Amino acid sequence: MGVRSGITRAARGKIDDVNPKRILVVGAGHVGLYAALRLSKKLSSREAEVIVVDPQPHMTYQPFLPEAAAGNISPRHSVVPLRRELRKCRVVAGAVTRIDHDRKVAVVQPIVGPTREIAYDHVVVAPGSVSRTLPIPGLHEQGIGFKTIGEAIFLRNHVLDRLDVAAATTDPEVRRRSLTFTFVGGGYAGIEALAEMEDMARDALRYYPELEPEDMRWVLVEATNRVLPEVDRDMGAYTVQQLLKRNMDIRLDTRLESCVDGVVKLSDGDSFRSDTIVWTAGVKPSPMLDATDFPRDERRRVTCLPTLQVVDGDRVIEGAWSAGDCAAVPDLTKEPGNFCSPSAQHAVRQAARMADNIALVIRGREPVDYKHKHAGSVASLGLHKGVAQVYGVKMTGWPAWFMHRTYHMSRIPSFNRKVRVVVDWSLAFFLKREVVALGQLHDPREEFVEASQPVGAPRV
Ligand SMILES: Cc1cc2nc3c(=O)[nH]c(=O)nc-3n(C[C@H](O)[C@H](O)[C@H](O)COP(=O)(O)OP(=O)(O)OC[C@H]3O[C@@H](n4cnc5c(N)ncnc54)[C@H](O)[C@@H]3O)c2cc1C
């Protein structure tokens, strides 16, 4: 495959001086993709070779997941194919399972075949985060997260499928629980997912004469007394008002206590059945980091300097860099002790600074600090509805929604994706969005297995 896999740093010995430096990028999300792209543009092939490892063949532009789930954007267009964008890098389809930075070696589990070691000179640690869950009875069995394109597609099909179930059944209890959708966590991921899915379902109901919008129950469970902590309180309050106007059931200061067999029990004493429980209550750094020798803080993030170099106390770990959701990067625009929030806004800017710093260090120069004042947030609350607070300017309704779209369209990597997303939006404007469930995607072999049963074989 051309990658010098299996060659340890010691074995390479003296050839390092004449060989290009090897930069290993772990994870090709917001940080990894942008860093690899920039590194491959800034450094010549004589200076560095860039290897990118990710189990997925694409970067997922997560801010578009709610719109992809709602059918405003094709799911294919909210991801960026790695091999197309990273032509100057080597892309390895697999997961890094261990990093021994003392030896500067990473263990990679390719999507097929045995594990292999890849030696490196610099490593970019960017595996991002996973859903942060709690030991709530039933959550593991009943819940679904909202961080991957697979989860977004599943949720879309599931919600539309529940409308079909509700329309077909004569049992009022089955109908009630099919049409009860519960979201836990009121950050931007949870609010956007809830608002976009409700908007889509309400839109779909025009084709279901058996169902009325009032039959649906959309519940938001949030443990604190506000939503959207990324914007000011008044904007959070506006968002709650808008959701209440749409007849949503918003439970602030309330926790999910149990959801065994789909019976939702809340800390306010209420209990109801729900076929859909979406967990969006925060993230935690990738558990892969447990198999590394990098220093971590109390929230299990890799500790970094503002230069994005990994640091242990006051000792800089040479050749190790990190950013994004898995990293504790000091926020120099705030009082000491504050760290950058886990957001795409910081991730892509940190990636650019980090790539520039790696190039500086390779060329024997000093790295520069990352400093960016969080500009604010934009959130979509469904078609033509939104809330935004950018550089202190507050917007609601259509202007905020328009800003959400234009901002993210400008941010999604590659001209190709930008065009495709704009075409999706334009088509939906004229032709209305598709509201059909493709639930078969989740078990595509079922029909063939049934049809290819040997004659006389017992039916399974
Ligand atoms: C629904 C949703 C909406 C959001 N909306 C916004 C928004 O509007 N604005 C905003 O600023 N932020 C938003 N965010 C947050 C933002 O998307 C994240 O902060 C950002 O993606 C973090 O970038 P990252 O590179 O650290 O991680 P990611 O982008 O998650 O990338 C991590 C990559 O690492 C790969 N990986 C994981 N483990 C391994 C391994 N062991 N080996 C190799 N590769 C691995 C993964 O496959 C993935 O490709 C949203 C998030 C979600 C879920």
Coordinates of C-alpha atoms and ligand atoms in Angstrom, one line a residue:
M1 CA 0.0 0.0 0.0
G2 CA 3.0 2.3 -0.1
V3 CA 2.7 3.2 3.6
R4 CA 5.9 2.3 5.4
S5 CA 3.8 0.2 7.8
G6 CA 5.7 -2.0 10.2
I7 CA 8.9 0.2 10.0
T8 CA 9.7 1.5 13.4
R9 CA 11.3 4.8 14.0
A10 CA 14.5 3.1 15.4
A11 CA 14.7 0.9 12.2
R12 CA 14.6 4.1 10.1
G13 CA 17.5 5.5 12.0
K14 CA 19.7 7.9 10.1
I15 CA 17.6 8.1 7.0
D16 CA 15.3 10.5 8.9
D17 CA 17.5 13.4 7.8
V18 CA 17.0 12.8 4.1
N19 CA 13.5 11.3 4.3
P20 CA 10.4 13.5 4.5
K21 CA 8.9 13.7 8.0
R22 CA 5.9 11.4 8.4
I23 CA 2.8 13.1 9.8
L24 CA 0.1 10.7 11.0
V25 CA -3.4 12.1 11.3
V26 CA -5.6 10.1 13.6
G27 CA -9.3 10.8 12.6
A28 CA -10.5 12.7 9.5
G29 CA -13.2 14.8 11.0
H30 CA -13.3 18.6 11.3
V31 CA -9.8 18.7 12.7
G32 CA -8.2 15.8 10.8
L33 CA -9.5 16.6 7.3
Y34 CA -8.8 20.3 7.5
A35 CA -5.3 19.7 9.0
A36 CA -4.4 17.1 6.5
L37 CA -5.6 19.3 3.6
R38 CA -3.6 22.2 4.8
L39 CA -0.5 20.2 5.6
S40 CA -0.5 18.6 2.1
K41 CA -0.8 22.1 0.5
K42 CA 1.9 23.8 2.7
L43 CA 4.6 21.1 2.8
S44 CA 6.2 19.6 -0.3
S45 CA 6.5 15.9 -0.7
R46 CA 10.2 16.2 0.1
E47 CA 9.4 17.8 3.4
A48 CA 6.5 15.6 4.6
E49 CA 4.2 12.7 3.8
V50 CA 0.8 12.8 5.4
I51 CA -1.1 9.6 6.4
V52 CA -4.7 9.9 7.4
V53 CA -6.4 7.0 9.3
D54 CA -10.2 6.9 9.8
P55 CA -12.6 3.9 9.8
Q56 CA -15.1 6.0 7.8
P57 CA -14.4 6.8 4.1
H58 CA -15.7 10.3 4.6
M59 CA -15.7 13.3 6.9
T60 CA -19.1 14.0 8.4
Y61 CA -20.1 17.7 8.5
Q62 CA -22.1 17.3 11.7
P63 CA -23.8 20.6 11.7
F64 CA -25.8 19.4 8.6
L65 CA -27.0 16.2 10.3
P66 CA -30.3 17.7 11.5
E67 CA -31.0 18.9 7.9
A68 CA -29.9 15.5 6.5
A69 CA -32.3 13.7 8.9
A70 CA -35.1 16.1 8.0
G71 CA -34.6 15.4 4.2
N72 CA -33.5 19.0 3.3
I73 CA -30.1 17.7 2.2
S74 CA -29.2 14.4 0.8
P75 CA -27.2 12.4 3.4
R76 CA -24.5 11.8 0.8
H77 CA -24.0 15.6 0.4
S78 CA -23.5 16.2 4.1
V79 CA -20.3 14.0 4.1
V80 CA -17.0 14.7 2.3
P81 CA -15.3 11.8 0.6
L82 CA -11.7 11.5 2.0
R83 CA -10.0 10.0 -1.1
R84 CA -11.4 12.7 -3.4
E85 CA -10.3 15.6 -1.1
L86 CA -7.1 14.2 0.2
R87 CA -5.4 13.2 -3.1
K88 CA -2.0 14.2 -1.8
C89 CA -2.3 12.2 1.4
R90 CA -2.3 8.5 2.0
V91 CA -5.7 7.4 3.4
V92 CA -5.9 4.3 5.5
A93 CA -9.4 2.8 6.1
G94 CA -9.1 1.7 9.7
A95 CA -9.1 2.7 13.3
V96 CA -6.1 3.6 15.4
T97 CA -6.4 1.3 18.4
R98 CA -3.2 2.3 20.4
I99 CA -0.6 5.0 20.3
D100 CA 2.8 4.5 21.9
H101 CA 4.2 8.0 21.6
D102 CA 7.4 7.1 23.5
R103 CA 8.2 4.9 20.5
K104 CA 6.3 7.2 18.0
V105 CA 4.3 4.2 16.8
A106 CA 0.5 3.8 16.3
V107 CA -1.3 0.5 16.0
V108 CA -3.9 0.5 13.3
Q109 CA -6.7 -1.9 12.8
P110 CA -7.6 -1.8 9.1
I111 CA -11.2 -2.4 8.2
V112 CA -10.0 -5.9 7.1
G113 CA -6.9 -7.9 8.0
P114 CA -4.5 -7.9 10.9
T115 CA -3.4 -4.9 12.8
R116 CA -0.2 -3.1 11.8
E117 CA 2.1 -0.5 13.2
I118 CA 2.7 2.8 11.6
A119 CA 5.8 4.8 12.8
Y120 CA 5.6 8.6 12.6
D121 CA 7.5 11.8 13.4
H122 CA 4.5 13.9 14.2
V123 CA 1.0 12.7 15.2
V124 CA -2.2 14.7 15.0
V125 CA -4.6 13.3 17.6
A126 CA -8.1 14.1 16.4
P127 CA -10.5 11.1 17.0
G128 CA -13.2 13.6 18.3
S129 CA -15.8 12.6 20.8
V130 CA -18.6 10.1 21.5
S131 CA -22.0 10.5 23.1
R132 CA -21.7 10.9 26.9
T133 CA -24.2 8.6 28.4
L134 CA -25.3 7.9 32.0
P135 CA -26.2 4.6 33.6
I136 CA -29.9 5.1 33.1
P137 CA -31.9 1.8 33.1
G138 CA -33.1 1.0 29.5
L139 CA -31.0 3.7 27.8
H140 CA -28.4 1.3 26.3
E141 CA -31.2 -0.8 24.8
Q142 CA -33.7 1.9 23.7
G143 CA -31.7 5.1 23.0
I144 CA -30.1 6.3 19.9
G145 CA -27.4 9.0 19.6
F146 CA -27.2 11.8 17.0
K147 CA -23.6 12.2 16.0
T148 CA -23.2 10.1 12.9
I149 CA -24.7 10.0 9.4
G150 CA -25.9 6.5 10.1
E151 CA -27.8 7.7 13.2
A152 CA -29.3 10.6 11.2
I153 CA -30.6 8.3 8.4
F154 CA -31.9 5.8 10.9
L155 CA -33.8 8.5 12.9
R156 CA -35.3 9.8 9.7
N157 CA -36.5 6.4 8.6
H158 CA -37.6 5.5 12.1
V159 CA -39.7 8.7 12.6
L160 CA -41.4 8.2 9.2
D161 CA -41.9 4.6 9.9
R162 CA -43.7 5.4 13.2
L163 CA -46.1 7.6 11.2
D164 CA -46.9 4.6 9.0
V165 CA -47.4 2.4 12.1
A166 CA -49.6 5.0 13.8
A167 CA -51.7 5.3 10.6
A168 CA -52.1 1.6 10.2
T169 CA -52.9 0.5 13.8
T170 CA -56.3 0.4 15.4
D171 CA -54.8 0.1 18.9
P172 CA -54.8 3.6 20.5
E173 CA -52.0 2.7 22.8
V174 CA -49.7 1.6 19.9
R175 CA -50.6 4.8 18.1
R176 CA -49.8 6.9 21.1
R177 CA -46.4 5.5 21.8
S178 CA -45.6 5.5 18.0
L179 CA -46.3 9.2 17.9
T180 CA -44.4 10.1 21.1
F181 CA -40.8 11.3 20.3
T182 CA -38.5 12.0 23.2
F183 CA -35.3 13.9 22.9
V184 CA -32.9 14.2 25.9
G185 CA -30.5 17.2 26.0
G186 CA -31.1 20.8 25.0
G187 CA -27.8 21.8 23.4
Y188 CA -27.7 22.8 19.7
A189 CA -27.5 19.1 18.5
G190 CA -30.6 18.2 20.5
I191 CA -32.6 21.3 19.8
E192 CA -31.9 21.2 16.0
A193 CA -32.6 17.5 15.8
L194 CA -35.9 17.9 17.7
A195 CA -37.0 21.0 15.8
E196 CA -36.1 19.6 12.3
M197 CA -37.6 16.2 12.9
E198 CA -40.9 17.7 14.1
D199 CA -41.0 20.0 11.1
M200 CA -40.4 17.1 8.8
A201 CA -43.1 15.0 10.5
R202 CA -45.6 17.8 10.5
D203 CA -44.9 18.2 6.7
A204 CA -45.3 14.5 6.1
L205 CA -48.7 14.5 7.9
R206 CA -50.3 16.1 4.8
Y207 CA -50.1 12.6 3.2
Y208 CA -51.6 10.9 6.3
P209 CA -55.4 11.6 6.4
E210 CA -55.6 9.2 9.4
L211 CA -53.4 11.4 11.6
E212 CA -53.7 14.9 13.0
P213 CA -50.7 17.1 14.1
E214 CA -52.2 17.1 17.6
D215 CA -51.8 13.3 17.7
M216 CA -48.0 13.8 17.8
R217 CA -46.2 14.4 21.1
W218 CA -42.6 15.8 20.9
V219 CA -40.9 15.9 24.3
L220 CA -37.6 17.6 25.2
V221 CA -36.1 16.6 28.5
E222 CA -33.3 19.0 29.7
A223 CA -31.6 18.7 33.1
T224 CA -30.8 22.4 33.5
N225 CA -33.2 25.4 33.5
R226 CA -32.4 26.5 29.9
V227 CA -31.7 25.4 26.4
L228 CA -28.9 26.4 24.0
P229 CA -26.2 27.3 26.5
E230 CA -24.1 28.5 23.6
V231 CA -26.3 31.7 23.2
D232 CA -27.6 34.2 25.8
R233 CA -30.5 33.3 28.1
D234 CA -33.0 35.5 26.2
M235 CA -32.2 33.6 23.0
G236 CA -32.6 30.3 24.8
A237 CA -36.0 31.5 26.2
Y238 CA -37.1 32.6 22.7
T239 CA -36.3 29.1 21.4
V240 CA -38.4 27.5 24.2
Q241 CA -41.3 29.8 23.3
Q242 CA -41.1 28.9 19.6
L243 CA -41.1 25.2 20.5
L244 CA -44.0 25.6 22.9
K245 CA -45.9 27.4 20.1
R246 CA -45.5 24.3 18.1
N247 CA -47.1 22.3 20.9
M248 CA -43.9 20.6 22.0
D249 CA -43.6 19.4 25.5
I250 CA -40.5 21.1 27.0
R251 CA -39.4 19.8 30.4
L252 CA -36.6 22.0 31.9
D253 CA -35.0 21.1 35.2
T254 CA -36.0 17.5 34.5
R255 CA -33.9 14.3 34.1
L256 CA -34.6 11.0 32.3
E257 CA -34.6 8.4 35.1
S258 CA -35.5 5.3 33.2
C259 CA -36.7 4.1 29.8
V260 CA -36.9 0.3 30.2
D261 CA -38.9 -1.2 27.4
G262 CA -39.7 2.3 26.1
V263 CA -41.5 3.4 29.3
V264 CA -40.0 6.9 29.9
K265 CA -39.8 7.9 33.5
L266 CA -38.9 11.5 34.3
S267 CA -37.6 13.1 37.5
D268 CA -40.8 15.2 37.7
G269 CA -42.8 12.1 38.3
D270 CA -44.3 11.8 34.8
S271 CA -44.2 8.5 32.9
F272 CA -45.2 7.6 29.3
R273 CA -44.4 5.2 26.5
S274 CA -42.3 6.4 23.7
D275 CA -41.0 4.4 20.7
T276 CA -38.3 7.0 20.0
I277 CA -35.7 8.1 22.6
V278 CA -32.9 10.3 21.2
W279 CA -29.9 11.0 23.5
T280 CA -28.1 14.3 22.8
A281 CA -27.0 15.1 26.3
G282 CA -23.4 16.0 25.6
V283 CA -20.1 14.4 24.4
K284 CA -17.0 12.9 25.9
P285 CA -13.5 12.5 24.4
S286 CA -13.0 9.3 22.2
P287 CA -12.4 6.3 24.4
M288 CA -9.5 5.4 22.1
L289 CA -7.4 7.9 24.0
D290 CA -7.3 5.4 27.0
A291 CA -5.0 3.3 24.9
T292 CA -2.4 6.1 24.5
D293 CA 0.4 7.5 26.7
F294 CA -0.8 11.1 26.2
P295 CA -1.5 13.3 29.3
R296 CA -5.2 13.9 30.0
D297 CA -7.2 16.3 32.2
E298 CA -10.0 15.4 34.6
R299 CA -12.5 15.4 31.7
R300 CA -10.2 12.9 29.9
R301 CA -9.2 15.4 27.2
V302 CA -5.6 15.5 25.9
T303 CA -3.9 18.5 27.5
C304 CA -2.6 21.0 25.1
L305 CA -0.8 24.3 24.9
P306 CA -2.3 27.1 22.9
T307 CA 0.1 26.1 20.2
L308 CA -1.9 22.8 20.0
Q309 CA 1.2 20.9 21.1
V310 CA 0.4 18.2 23.7
V311 CA 1.8 19.1 27.1
D312 CA 2.4 17.2 30.3
G313 CA 2.5 19.8 33.1
D314 CA 5.0 22.2 31.6
R315 CA 6.8 19.6 29.5
V316 CA 6.0 19.8 25.8
I317 CA 5.6 16.4 24.2
E318 CA 7.6 16.7 21.1
G319 CA 5.9 15.6 17.9
A320 CA 2.4 15.3 19.5
W321 CA -0.5 17.6 18.5
S322 CA -4.2 17.6 19.3
A323 CA -7.3 19.7 18.8
G324 CA -11.1 19.5 18.5
D325 CA -13.5 17.7 20.8
C326 CA -10.9 15.4 22.3
A327 CA -8.5 18.2 23.3
A328 CA -8.3 20.7 26.2
V329 CA -7.0 23.8 24.4
P330 CA -6.7 27.0 26.6
D331 CA -9.0 29.7 25.4
L332 CA -6.8 32.8 25.3
T333 CA -9.7 35.1 24.8
K334 CA -11.0 34.3 28.3
E335 CA -9.6 34.3 31.9
P336 CA -6.9 31.6 32.5
G337 CA -8.4 28.2 33.3
N338 CA -11.0 28.4 30.4
F339 CA -10.8 26.0 27.5
C340 CA -12.2 26.2 24.0
S341 CA -15.7 24.6 23.7
P342 CA -16.2 21.5 21.6
S343 CA -17.5 23.0 18.4
A344 CA -16.8 22.9 14.7
Q345 CA -16.1 26.6 14.9
H346 CA -13.0 26.0 17.0
A347 CA -12.1 22.6 15.4
V348 CA -11.6 23.9 11.9
R349 CA -9.7 27.0 13.1
Q350 CA -7.5 25.0 15.4
A351 CA -6.8 22.6 12.5
A352 CA -5.5 25.4 10.4
R353 CA -3.3 26.8 13.2
M354 CA -2.0 23.3 14.0
A355 CA -1.1 22.6 10.4
D356 CA 0.7 25.9 10.1
N357 CA 2.5 25.2 13.4
I358 CA 3.6 21.7 12.3
A359 CA 5.0 23.2 9.1
L360 CA 6.9 25.9 11.2
V361 CA 8.4 23.3 13.5
I362 CA 9.5 21.0 10.6
R363 CA 11.2 24.1 9.2
G364 CA 12.9 24.8 12.5
R365 CA 10.8 27.7 13.6
E366 CA 8.6 28.5 16.6
P367 CA 4.9 27.6 16.7
V368 CA 2.3 30.3 17.2
D369 CA -0.6 30.4 19.7
Y370 CA -4.2 29.6 18.7
K371 CA -6.5 32.4 19.6
H372 CA -10.1 32.8 18.5
K373 CA -13.0 34.5 20.2
H374 CA -16.1 32.2 19.9
A375 CA -18.2 34.1 17.3
G376 CA -21.5 32.7 18.6
S377 CA -24.0 30.1 17.3
V378 CA -26.5 29.7 14.6
A379 CA -29.3 27.0 14.9
S380 CA -32.0 26.0 12.6
L381 CA -35.4 25.2 14.1
G382 CA -36.9 23.8 11.0
L383 CA -37.6 25.3 7.5
H384 CA -37.5 29.1 7.6
K385 CA -37.1 29.1 11.4
G386 CA -34.0 29.7 13.4
V387 CA -32.1 31.5 16.1
A388 CA -28.7 33.1 15.9
Q389 CA -26.2 35.1 18.0
V390 CA -23.1 36.1 16.1
Y391 CA -20.6 38.6 17.5
G392 CA -23.3 39.8 19.8
V393 CA -25.9 40.4 17.1
K394 CA -29.1 38.5 17.8
M395 CA -31.4 37.3 15.1
T396 CA -34.5 35.1 15.1
G397 CA -36.9 33.6 12.6
W398 CA -36.2 33.7 8.8
P399 CA -33.0 35.9 9.0
A400 CA -31.4 33.5 11.5
W401 CA -32.4 30.5 9.5
F402 CA -30.9 32.1 6.4
M403 CA -27.8 32.9 8.2
H404 CA -27.5 29.3 9.5
R405 CA -27.7 28.1 5.9
T406 CA -25.3 30.5 4.4
Y407 CA -22.8 30.1 7.2
H408 CA -22.7 26.3 7.0
M409 CA -22.7 26.3 3.3
S410 CA -19.6 28.5 3.3
R411 CA -18.0 26.2 5.9
I412 CA -18.6 22.7 4.4
P413 CA -15.3 21.7 2.7
S414 CA -15.0 21.6 -1.1
F415 CA -16.8 23.4 -3.9
N416 CA -18.4 20.2 -5.0
R417 CA -20.2 19.8 -1.7
K418 CA -21.3 23.4 -1.6
V419 CA -22.9 23.1 -5.0
R420 CA -24.6 19.9 -4.2
V421 CA -26.0 21.3 -0.9
V422 CA -27.3 24.4 -2.6
V423 CA -28.9 22.2 -5.4
D424 CA -30.6 20.1 -2.7
W425 CA -32.0 23.2 -1.0
S426 CA -33.2 24.7 -4.3
L427 CA -34.9 21.4 -5.4
A428 CA -36.7 21.1 -2.0
F429 CA -37.9 24.7 -2.4
F430 CA -39.7 23.9 -5.7
L431 CA -40.5 20.2 -5.3
K432 CA -41.1 19.9 -1.5
R433 CA -39.0 17.5 0.5
E434 CA -39.1 13.7 0.2
V435 CA -41.0 12.2 3.2
V436 CA -40.7 8.5 2.5
A437 CA -39.2 6.0 4.9
L438 CA -36.6 3.7 3.5
G439 CA -36.7 1.4 6.5
Q440 CA -35.6 -1.6 4.3
L441 CA -32.1 -0.1 4.3
H442 CA -31.7 -1.4 7.8
D443 CA -32.3 -5.0 6.9
P444 CA -31.8 -5.2 3.1
R445 CA -31.2 -9.0 2.9
E446 CA -34.5 -9.9 4.7
E447 CA -36.5 -10.3 1.5
F448 CA -33.8 -12.2 -0.4
V449 CA -33.2 -14.6 2.5
E450 CA -36.9 -15.3 2.5
A451 CA -37.1 -15.8 -1.3
S452 CA -34.0 -18.0 -1.4
Q453 CA -35.1 -20.6 1.2
P454 CA -34.6 -24.1 -0.1
V455 CA -37.9 -25.7 -1.1
G456 CA -39.4 -27.4 2.0
A457 CA -37.1 -25.8 4.4
P458 CA -38.8 -24.6 7.6
R459 CA -39.6 -20.9 7.5
V460 CA -37.5 -18.8 9.9
Ligands
LIG1 C1 -25.8 17.1 15.4 C2 -24.6 18.0 15.6 C3 -24.7 19.4 15.2 C4 -23.6 20.2 15.4 N1 -23.7 21.5 15.1 C5 -22.7 22.4 15.3 C6 -22.8 23.7 14.9 O1 -23.9 24.2 14.4 N2 -21.7 24.5 15.1 C7 -20.6 24.1 15.7 O2 -19.6 24.8 15.8 N3 -20.4 22.8 16.0 C8 -21.5 21.9 15.9 N4 -21.4 20.6 16.2 C9 -20.1 20.1 16.9 C10 -19.0 19.8 15.9 O3 -19.5 19.0 14.9 C11 -17.8 19.1 16.6 O4 -17.4 19.9 17.7 C12 -16.7 18.8 15.6 O5 -17.1 17.9 14.7 C13 -15.5 18.3 16.4 O6 -14.5 18.0 15.4 P1 -13.4 16.8 15.7 O7 -12.5 16.8 14.5 O8 -12.8 17.0 17.0 O9 -14.3 15.5 15.7 P2 -15.1 14.8 14.5 O10 -15.5 15.8 13.5 O11 -16.2 14.1 15.2 O12 -14.1 13.8 13.9 C14 -13.6 12.7 14.5 C15 -13.1 11.7 13.5 O13 -12.3 10.7 14.1 C16 -12.6 9.5 13.6 N5 -12.2 8.5 14.6 C17 -12.8 8.2 15.7 N6 -12.1 7.2 16.4 C18 -11.0 6.9 15.6 C19 -9.9 6.0 15.7 N7 -9.8 5.2 16.8 N8 -9.0 6.0 14.7 C20 -9.1 6.8 13.6 N9 -10.2 7.6 13.5 C21 -11.1 7.7 14.4 C22 -14.1 9.5 13.4 O14 -14.5 8.6 12.4 C23 -14.3 11.0 12.8 O15 -14.1 11.0 11.4 C24 -22.4 19.7 16.0 C25 -22.3 18.4 16.4 C26 -23.4 17.5 16.2 C27 -23.3 16.1 16.6

